[in-house]
Coordinates of C-alpha atoms in Angstrom, one line a residue:
M1 CA 33.6 3.7 116.4
D2 CA 33.4 -0.1 116.5
S3 CA 36.3 -2.3 117.5
A4 CA 36.8 -3.8 114.1
R5 CA 37.2 -0.4 112.5
V6 CA 39.6 0.7 115.2
A7 CA 41.7 -2.4 114.6
R8 CA 41.7 -1.8 110.9
Y9 CA 42.9 1.8 111.3
G10 CA 45.5 0.6 113.7
R11 CA 46.9 -2.0 111.2
A12 CA 46.9 0.6 108.5
A13 CA 48.8 3.1 110.7
S14 CA 51.4 0.5 111.5
R15 CA 51.8 -0.3 107.9
W16 CA 52.4 3.3 106.9
A17 CA 54.8 3.9 109.8
L18 CA 56.9 0.9 108.7
L19 CA 56.9 1.6 105.0
A20 CA 57.1 5.3 104.7
S21 CA 60.8 5.3 103.9
G22 CA 63.3 3.1 102.1
R23 CA 63.0 0.7 99.3
A24 CA 61.8 -2.9 99.5
G25 CA 64.4 -5.4 100.6
P26 CA 65.3 -8.5 98.4
G27 CA 63.0 -11.4 98.0
L28 CA 59.3 -11.7 97.0
R29 CA 56.7 -10.6 99.5
V30 CA 53.2 -9.9 98.1
F31 CA 50.7 -7.4 99.4
Y32 CA 47.1 -7.5 98.1
G33 CA 46.1 -4.1 99.2
W34 CA 44.1 -5.2 102.2
D35 CA 45.3 -6.0 105.6
E36 CA 43.4 -9.2 105.8
I37 CA 42.5 -11.8 103.1
P38 CA 39.8 -14.4 103.9
A39 CA 41.4 -17.7 104.9
P40 CA 41.0 -20.8 102.8
G41 CA 37.4 -22.1 103.1
E42 CA 35.9 -18.8 104.2
P43 CA 33.1 -17.3 102.1
V44 CA 34.3 -15.0 99.3
A45 CA 32.8 -13.1 96.4
G46 CA 34.1 -11.6 93.2
G47 CA 37.7 -10.5 93.3
T48 CA 38.3 -11.8 96.9
A49 CA 38.3 -15.3 95.6
K50 CA 41.4 -14.7 93.4
L51 CA 43.3 -13.1 96.2
Q52 CA 42.4 -15.9 98.6
K53 CA 43.9 -18.4 96.1
L54 CA 47.0 -16.4 95.7
A55 CA 47.5 -15.8 99.4
A56 CA 47.4 -19.5 100.1
R57 CA 50.7 -19.7 98.2
W58 CA 52.1 -16.2 98.7
P59 CA 50.9 -15.0 102.1
N60 CA 49.7 -11.4 102.5
R61 CA 52.5 -9.1 103.6
P62 CA 51.1 -5.7 104.4
T63 CA 54.1 -4.3 106.2
D64 CA 57.1 -5.3 104.2
F65 CA 55.9 -6.1 100.7
S66 CA 58.2 -6.1 97.7
L67 CA 55.3 -6.5 95.2
L68 CA 51.8 -5.0 95.2
Y69 CA 49.1 -7.2 93.6
L70 CA 45.7 -5.6 93.1
G71 CA 42.4 -7.0 91.8
T72 CA 40.1 -4.4 90.3
T73 CA 36.9 -5.9 91.7
Y74 CA 38.4 -5.5 95.2
L75 CA 40.5 -2.3 95.2
P76 CA 41.7 -1.0 98.6
R77 CA 40.2 2.2 100.0
D78 CA 43.6 3.9 100.1
L79 CA 44.6 3.1 96.6
R80 CA 46.2 6.4 95.6
P81 CA 48.6 6.6 98.5
L82 CA 49.3 2.9 98.2
L83 CA 50.3 3.2 94.6
W84 CA 52.6 6.1 95.6
L85 CA 54.1 4.1 98.3
A86 CA 54.8 1.1 96.0
G87 CA 56.5 3.5 93.6
R88 CA 58.6 5.0 96.4
R89 CA 59.6 1.5 97.5
R90 CA 60.3 0.4 93.9
A91 CA 57.9 -2.4 94.5
P92 CA 56.4 -3.6 91.1
I93 CA 52.6 -3.5 90.7
V94 CA 50.6 -6.2 89.2
V95 CA 46.9 -5.6 88.4
N96 CA 44.3 -8.3 87.8
Q97 CA 41.8 -6.5 85.6
D98 CA 38.2 -7.7 85.4
G99 CA 35.4 -5.5 84.3
V100 CA 34.7 -1.7 83.9
A101 CA 31.9 0.6 84.5
Y102 CA 29.9 1.2 81.3
P103 CA 26.6 3.0 80.6
G104 CA 24.5 -0.1 80.4
W105 CA 24.7 -0.7 84.1
A106 CA 26.5 2.3 85.6
G107 CA 24.5 5.1 83.9
D108 CA 25.9 8.6 84.6
R109 CA 28.4 7.1 87.2
V110 CA 30.7 5.7 84.5
D111 CA 33.5 8.2 84.8
E112 CA 33.3 8.2 88.6
L113 CA 33.5 4.5 89.0
N114 CA 36.2 4.1 86.4
V115 CA 38.6 6.5 88.1
P116 CA 40.2 4.0 90.5
L117 CA 40.3 1.3 87.9
R118 CA 42.1 3.6 85.4
R119 CA 44.5 4.7 88.1
A120 CA 45.4 1.1 88.9
V121 CA 45.8 -0.1 85.3
L122 CA 47.9 2.9 84.3
A123 CA 50.2 2.4 87.3
A124 CA 50.8 -1.3 86.7
D125 CA 54.0 -2.8 85.6
H126 CA 52.1 -5.9 84.5
V127 CA 48.3 -6.2 83.8
V128 CA 46.6 -9.6 83.9
Y129 CA 43.3 -9.4 81.9
Q130 CA 40.8 -12.1 82.8
S131 CA 39.6 -12.4 79.2
A132 CA 40.0 -10.9 75.8
F133 CA 36.7 -9.1 76.5
S134 CA 38.2 -7.6 79.6
K135 CA 41.1 -6.3 77.6
R136 CA 38.8 -4.7 74.9
S137 CA 36.5 -3.1 77.4
S138 CA 39.4 -1.9 79.6
D139 CA 41.2 -0.3 76.6
A140 CA 37.9 1.4 75.6
F141 CA 37.0 2.9 79.0
L142 CA 40.3 3.0 80.9
G143 CA 43.0 3.3 78.3
E144 CA 45.8 1.0 77.2
P145 CA 48.2 -0.2 79.8
R146 CA 51.7 1.4 80.0
G147 CA 53.4 -1.8 81.2
A148 CA 53.3 -5.4 80.0
W149 CA 50.1 -7.3 79.8
E150 CA 48.6 -10.7 79.1
I151 CA 45.3 -12.5 79.1
L152 CA 44.9 -15.1 81.9
P153 CA 41.4 -16.3 82.8
N154 CA 40.4 -17.1 86.3
A155 CA 41.1 -20.6 87.6
V156 CA 39.6 -23.4 89.6
D157 CA 40.9 -26.2 91.7
V158 CA 39.8 -29.1 89.4
D159 CA 40.4 -31.7 92.2
H160 CA 38.1 -29.9 94.6
F161 CA 35.6 -28.9 92.0
A162 CA 34.9 -32.3 90.3
P163 CA 31.9 -34.3 89.3
G164 CA 30.0 -36.2 92.0
P165 CA 30.0 -40.0 92.3
V166 CA 26.4 -40.2 91.1
P167 CA 24.3 -38.0 88.8
P168 CA 21.8 -35.8 90.6
D169 CA 18.1 -36.4 90.5
G170 CA 16.4 -33.9 88.4
P171 CA 16.3 -32.0 86.3
V172 CA 17.8 -29.3 88.5
V173 CA 18.8 -25.8 87.2
L174 CA 21.3 -23.7 89.2
L175 CA 21.3 -19.9 89.2
G176 CA 24.8 -19.6 90.6
G177 CA 27.2 -16.8 91.7
D178 CA 25.7 -13.7 93.3
Q179 CA 22.5 -12.1 92.0
T180 CA 23.9 -8.6 92.4
Q181 CA 21.8 -7.1 89.6
A182 CA 18.0 -7.3 89.9
Y183 CA 17.5 -8.4 86.3
R184 CA 19.7 -11.5 86.8
L185 CA 17.3 -13.0 89.3
E186 CA 14.2 -11.9 87.5
L187 CA 15.4 -13.2 84.1
G188 CA 16.4 -16.5 85.8
L189 CA 13.0 -17.0 87.3
E190 CA 11.2 -16.1 84.0
A191 CA 13.4 -18.5 82.0
F192 CA 12.9 -21.3 84.6
R193 CA 9.1 -20.8 84.4
R194 CA 9.4 -21.7 80.7
V195 CA 11.7 -24.6 81.4
R196 CA 9.0 -26.0 83.7
D197 CA 6.6 -26.0 80.8
E198 CA 8.7 -28.7 79.1
H199 CA 10.1 -30.3 82.3
P200 CA 7.3 -30.1 84.9
D201 CA 9.4 -31.7 87.6
A202 CA 12.3 -29.3 87.2
R203 CA 13.6 -27.4 90.2
L204 CA 15.7 -24.3 90.5
V205 CA 18.5 -23.6 93.1
V206 CA 19.4 -20.0 93.5
A207 CA 22.7 -19.2 95.1
G208 CA 24.5 -16.1 96.4
R209 CA 23.4 -12.7 97.6
L210 CA 20.2 -11.1 96.4
V211 CA 19.6 -7.4 95.8
S212 CA 15.8 -7.7 95.2
D213 CA 12.9 -9.5 96.8
P214 CA 12.0 -12.7 94.9
G215 CA 8.6 -13.0 96.5
P216 CA 6.5 -11.1 94.0
A217 CA 8.0 -12.9 91.0
L218 CA 7.7 -16.3 92.6
A219 CA 4.0 -15.6 93.3
R220 CA 3.3 -14.3 89.8
L221 CA 5.1 -17.2 88.1
G222 CA 3.7 -19.9 90.4
L223 CA 7.2 -21.1 91.4
A224 CA 7.2 -20.8 95.2
D225 CA 7.4 -24.6 95.6
A226 CA 9.9 -25.2 92.9
V227 CA 12.7 -22.8 93.9
E228 CA 15.3 -23.1 96.7
F229 CA 17.5 -20.2 97.9
V230 CA 20.8 -21.4 99.5
G231 CA 22.4 -17.9 100.0
R232 CA 26.1 -17.4 100.2
Y233 CA 28.4 -20.3 100.5
S234 CA 32.1 -21.1 101.1
Q235 CA 34.5 -22.5 98.6
A236 CA 34.5 -25.7 100.8
A237 CA 30.7 -26.1 100.3
A238 CA 30.5 -24.9 96.7
P239 CA 31.1 -28.3 94.9
E240 CA 28.3 -30.0 96.8
I241 CA 25.9 -27.2 95.7
V242 CA 27.1 -27.2 92.1
R243 CA 26.9 -31.0 91.8
R244 CA 23.2 -30.9 92.6
A245 CA 22.5 -29.3 89.2
H246 CA 22.2 -30.6 85.7
V247 CA 22.8 -27.2 84.1
L248 CA 24.0 -23.8 85.2
L249 CA 21.8 -20.9 84.1
H250 CA 24.1 -17.9 84.0
T251 CA 22.1 -14.7 83.3
K252 CA 24.6 -11.9 83.5
V253 CA 25.3 -10.1 80.2
N254 CA 28.8 -8.8 79.4
D255 CA 30.3 -10.8 82.3
P256 CA 34.1 -10.5 82.0
C257 CA 35.2 -13.8 83.5
P258 CA 32.7 -15.5 85.9
T259 CA 34.4 -17.9 88.2
A260 CA 31.0 -19.6 88.9
V261 CA 30.9 -20.7 85.3
I262 CA 34.4 -22.3 85.5
E263 CA 33.6 -24.0 88.8
S264 CA 30.4 -25.5 87.3
M265 CA 32.2 -26.7 84.2
A266 CA 34.8 -28.4 86.4
C267 CA 32.0 -30.2 88.2
G268 CA 30.7 -31.4 84.9
V269 CA 27.8 -29.0 84.9
P270 CA 27.3 -27.3 81.5
V271 CA 26.1 -23.8 81.0
A272 CA 23.2 -21.9 79.4
Y273 CA 24.1 -18.2 79.1
P274 CA 23.8 -14.9 77.2
A275 CA 26.5 -15.0 74.5
S276 CA 28.4 -11.9 75.5
G277 CA 31.4 -10.9 77.5
G278 CA 34.1 -13.3 78.5
T279 CA 31.6 -16.1 79.2
V280 CA 31.8 -17.0 75.5
E281 CA 35.5 -17.5 75.8
L282 CA 35.2 -19.7 78.9
V283 CA 32.4 -22.0 77.6
G284 CA 33.3 -22.3 74.0
D285 CA 31.2 -24.4 71.7
E286 CA 31.4 -27.6 73.6
A287 CA 30.6 -26.8 77.3
G288 CA 27.1 -25.3 77.0
V289 CA 24.8 -23.2 74.8
G290 CA 25.0 -19.4 74.4
V291 CA 22.1 -17.3 73.4
P292 CA 22.8 -14.3 71.1
H293 CA 21.5 -10.9 72.1
P294 CA 22.5 -7.2 71.7
D295 CA 25.7 -6.9 73.6
G296 CA 26.9 -3.3 73.3
F297 CA 27.9 -1.0 76.2
E298 CA 25.1 1.5 76.0
R299 CA 22.4 -0.7 77.3
D300 CA 22.2 -4.1 79.0
E301 CA 19.7 -6.1 76.8
P302 CA 19.6 -9.7 78.0
P303 CA 18.1 -12.5 75.8
A304 CA 14.4 -13.3 76.1
P305 CA 13.5 -15.8 78.8
E306 CA 12.1 -18.1 76.1
A307 CA 15.5 -18.2 74.4
L308 CA 17.4 -19.0 77.6
A309 CA 14.8 -21.7 78.5
A310 CA 15.4 -23.3 75.0
A311 CA 19.2 -23.3 75.7
V312 CA 18.6 -25.1 79.0
S313 CA 16.4 -27.7 77.2
T314 CA 19.1 -28.2 74.5
V315 CA 21.7 -28.9 77.2
L316 CA 19.3 -31.3 79.1
A317 CA 18.7 -33.2 75.9
D318 CA 22.4 -34.1 75.7
R319 CA 23.4 -33.6 79.3
D320 CA 25.9 -36.4 79.6
G321 CA 27.8 -35.2 76.5
Y322 CA 27.8 -31.6 77.5
A323 CA 28.9 -32.5 81.1
A324 CA 31.9 -34.6 79.9
R325 CA 33.0 -31.8 77.5
A326 CA 32.6 -29.1 80.2
R327 CA 34.7 -31.1 82.6
A328 CA 37.4 -31.7 80.0
R329 CA 37.5 -28.0 79.0
A330 CA 37.9 -26.9 82.6
V331 CA 40.7 -29.3 83.3
E332 CA 42.6 -28.4 80.1
R333 CA 42.2 -24.6 80.3
F334 CA 41.4 -23.4 83.8
A335 CA 43.3 -25.5 86.3
L336 CA 44.4 -23.7 89.4
T337 CA 47.9 -25.2 89.3
D338 CA 48.6 -23.8 85.9
W339 CA 47.3 -20.4 86.9
L340 CA 49.5 -20.3 90.0
E341 CA 52.6 -21.3 88.0
R342 CA 52.0 -18.5 85.6
H343 CA 51.8 -16.1 88.5
A344 CA 55.0 -17.5 89.8
A345 CA 56.7 -16.7 86.5
I346 CA 55.3 -13.1 86.5
F347 CA 56.4 -12.5 90.0
A348 CA 59.9 -14.0 89.4
A349 CA 60.4 -11.7 86.3
L350 CA 59.4 -8.6 88.4
V351 CA 61.1 -9.6 91.6
P352 CA 64.0 -12.0 90.8
P353 CA 65.2 -14.2 93.6
P354 CA 68.1 -12.7 95.5
A355 CA 70.7 -15.0 94.0
A356 CA 69.6 -14.0 90.5
R357 CA 70.1 -10.2 91.1

């Protein structure tokens, strides 16, 4: 057994030994279900990013917590006993609910994958849904929550993610986030091939993890010299990467609340995307162009590459206008300070300060 795993088991054993009896003491101490949360600036993905932002203000307290905060895209391995322990300690549970497993991507594993999500949502005293789409899909596949709930989209540090001092050379298209489904990269490359038909000097930057080999598609489409892969990146490096682009091409369908979209908008980078999921709620009518497509749960049916390429060209034709509107929308609706203050209010209602008890 490797040393990291031994250390992890040791921390867990210490936690259980300290918490197995008694109720939580007064005062707010938040535990995010994991013994370690990435420090500010370290690379994160998916639900880890939200916990990282919260932990910067409310440090992770695995051994003496009075409130349990769980993100459904990053649920702990020992979820069931942890929920039991929170109940025993009378520690309120807050769940940040993102997406669900549905037949279009999960196939016959829908029920299996939704079991822990359902368990978390139904145990929660307060559920934070990342979008109205998240609430609808969660109700359909997990059931309605038993406790309070609200819709609170993801957030971005609008001072850190801000437009650069000079516009980038281009045009440059960014395929951001993580390419964790093979169709996302394939569709992005196909769409970009058609963008190049109208903009021969255009370049594509692909960020994040890949789950498929891009080589065959690059060779087939003749794009090997026009595409750059930058891999995973930290939050510290993210603005510099985003600012290189004129438009974000976001190819995931039914995406509940993609933080990469909000970060791009904050940097003044508008979005071309499939008009489904929570992305529609984030971008609105002013910060980019959505492409209609069949958006049910039975199958993932992305838009045609030609339609996404046309959306990219529409944004490029009025890039300055879209950029200004994208930045303004991000600042108005998705500022990190507002998101943290809302969490402060939720936490105070569930764990009042000692003087208020």
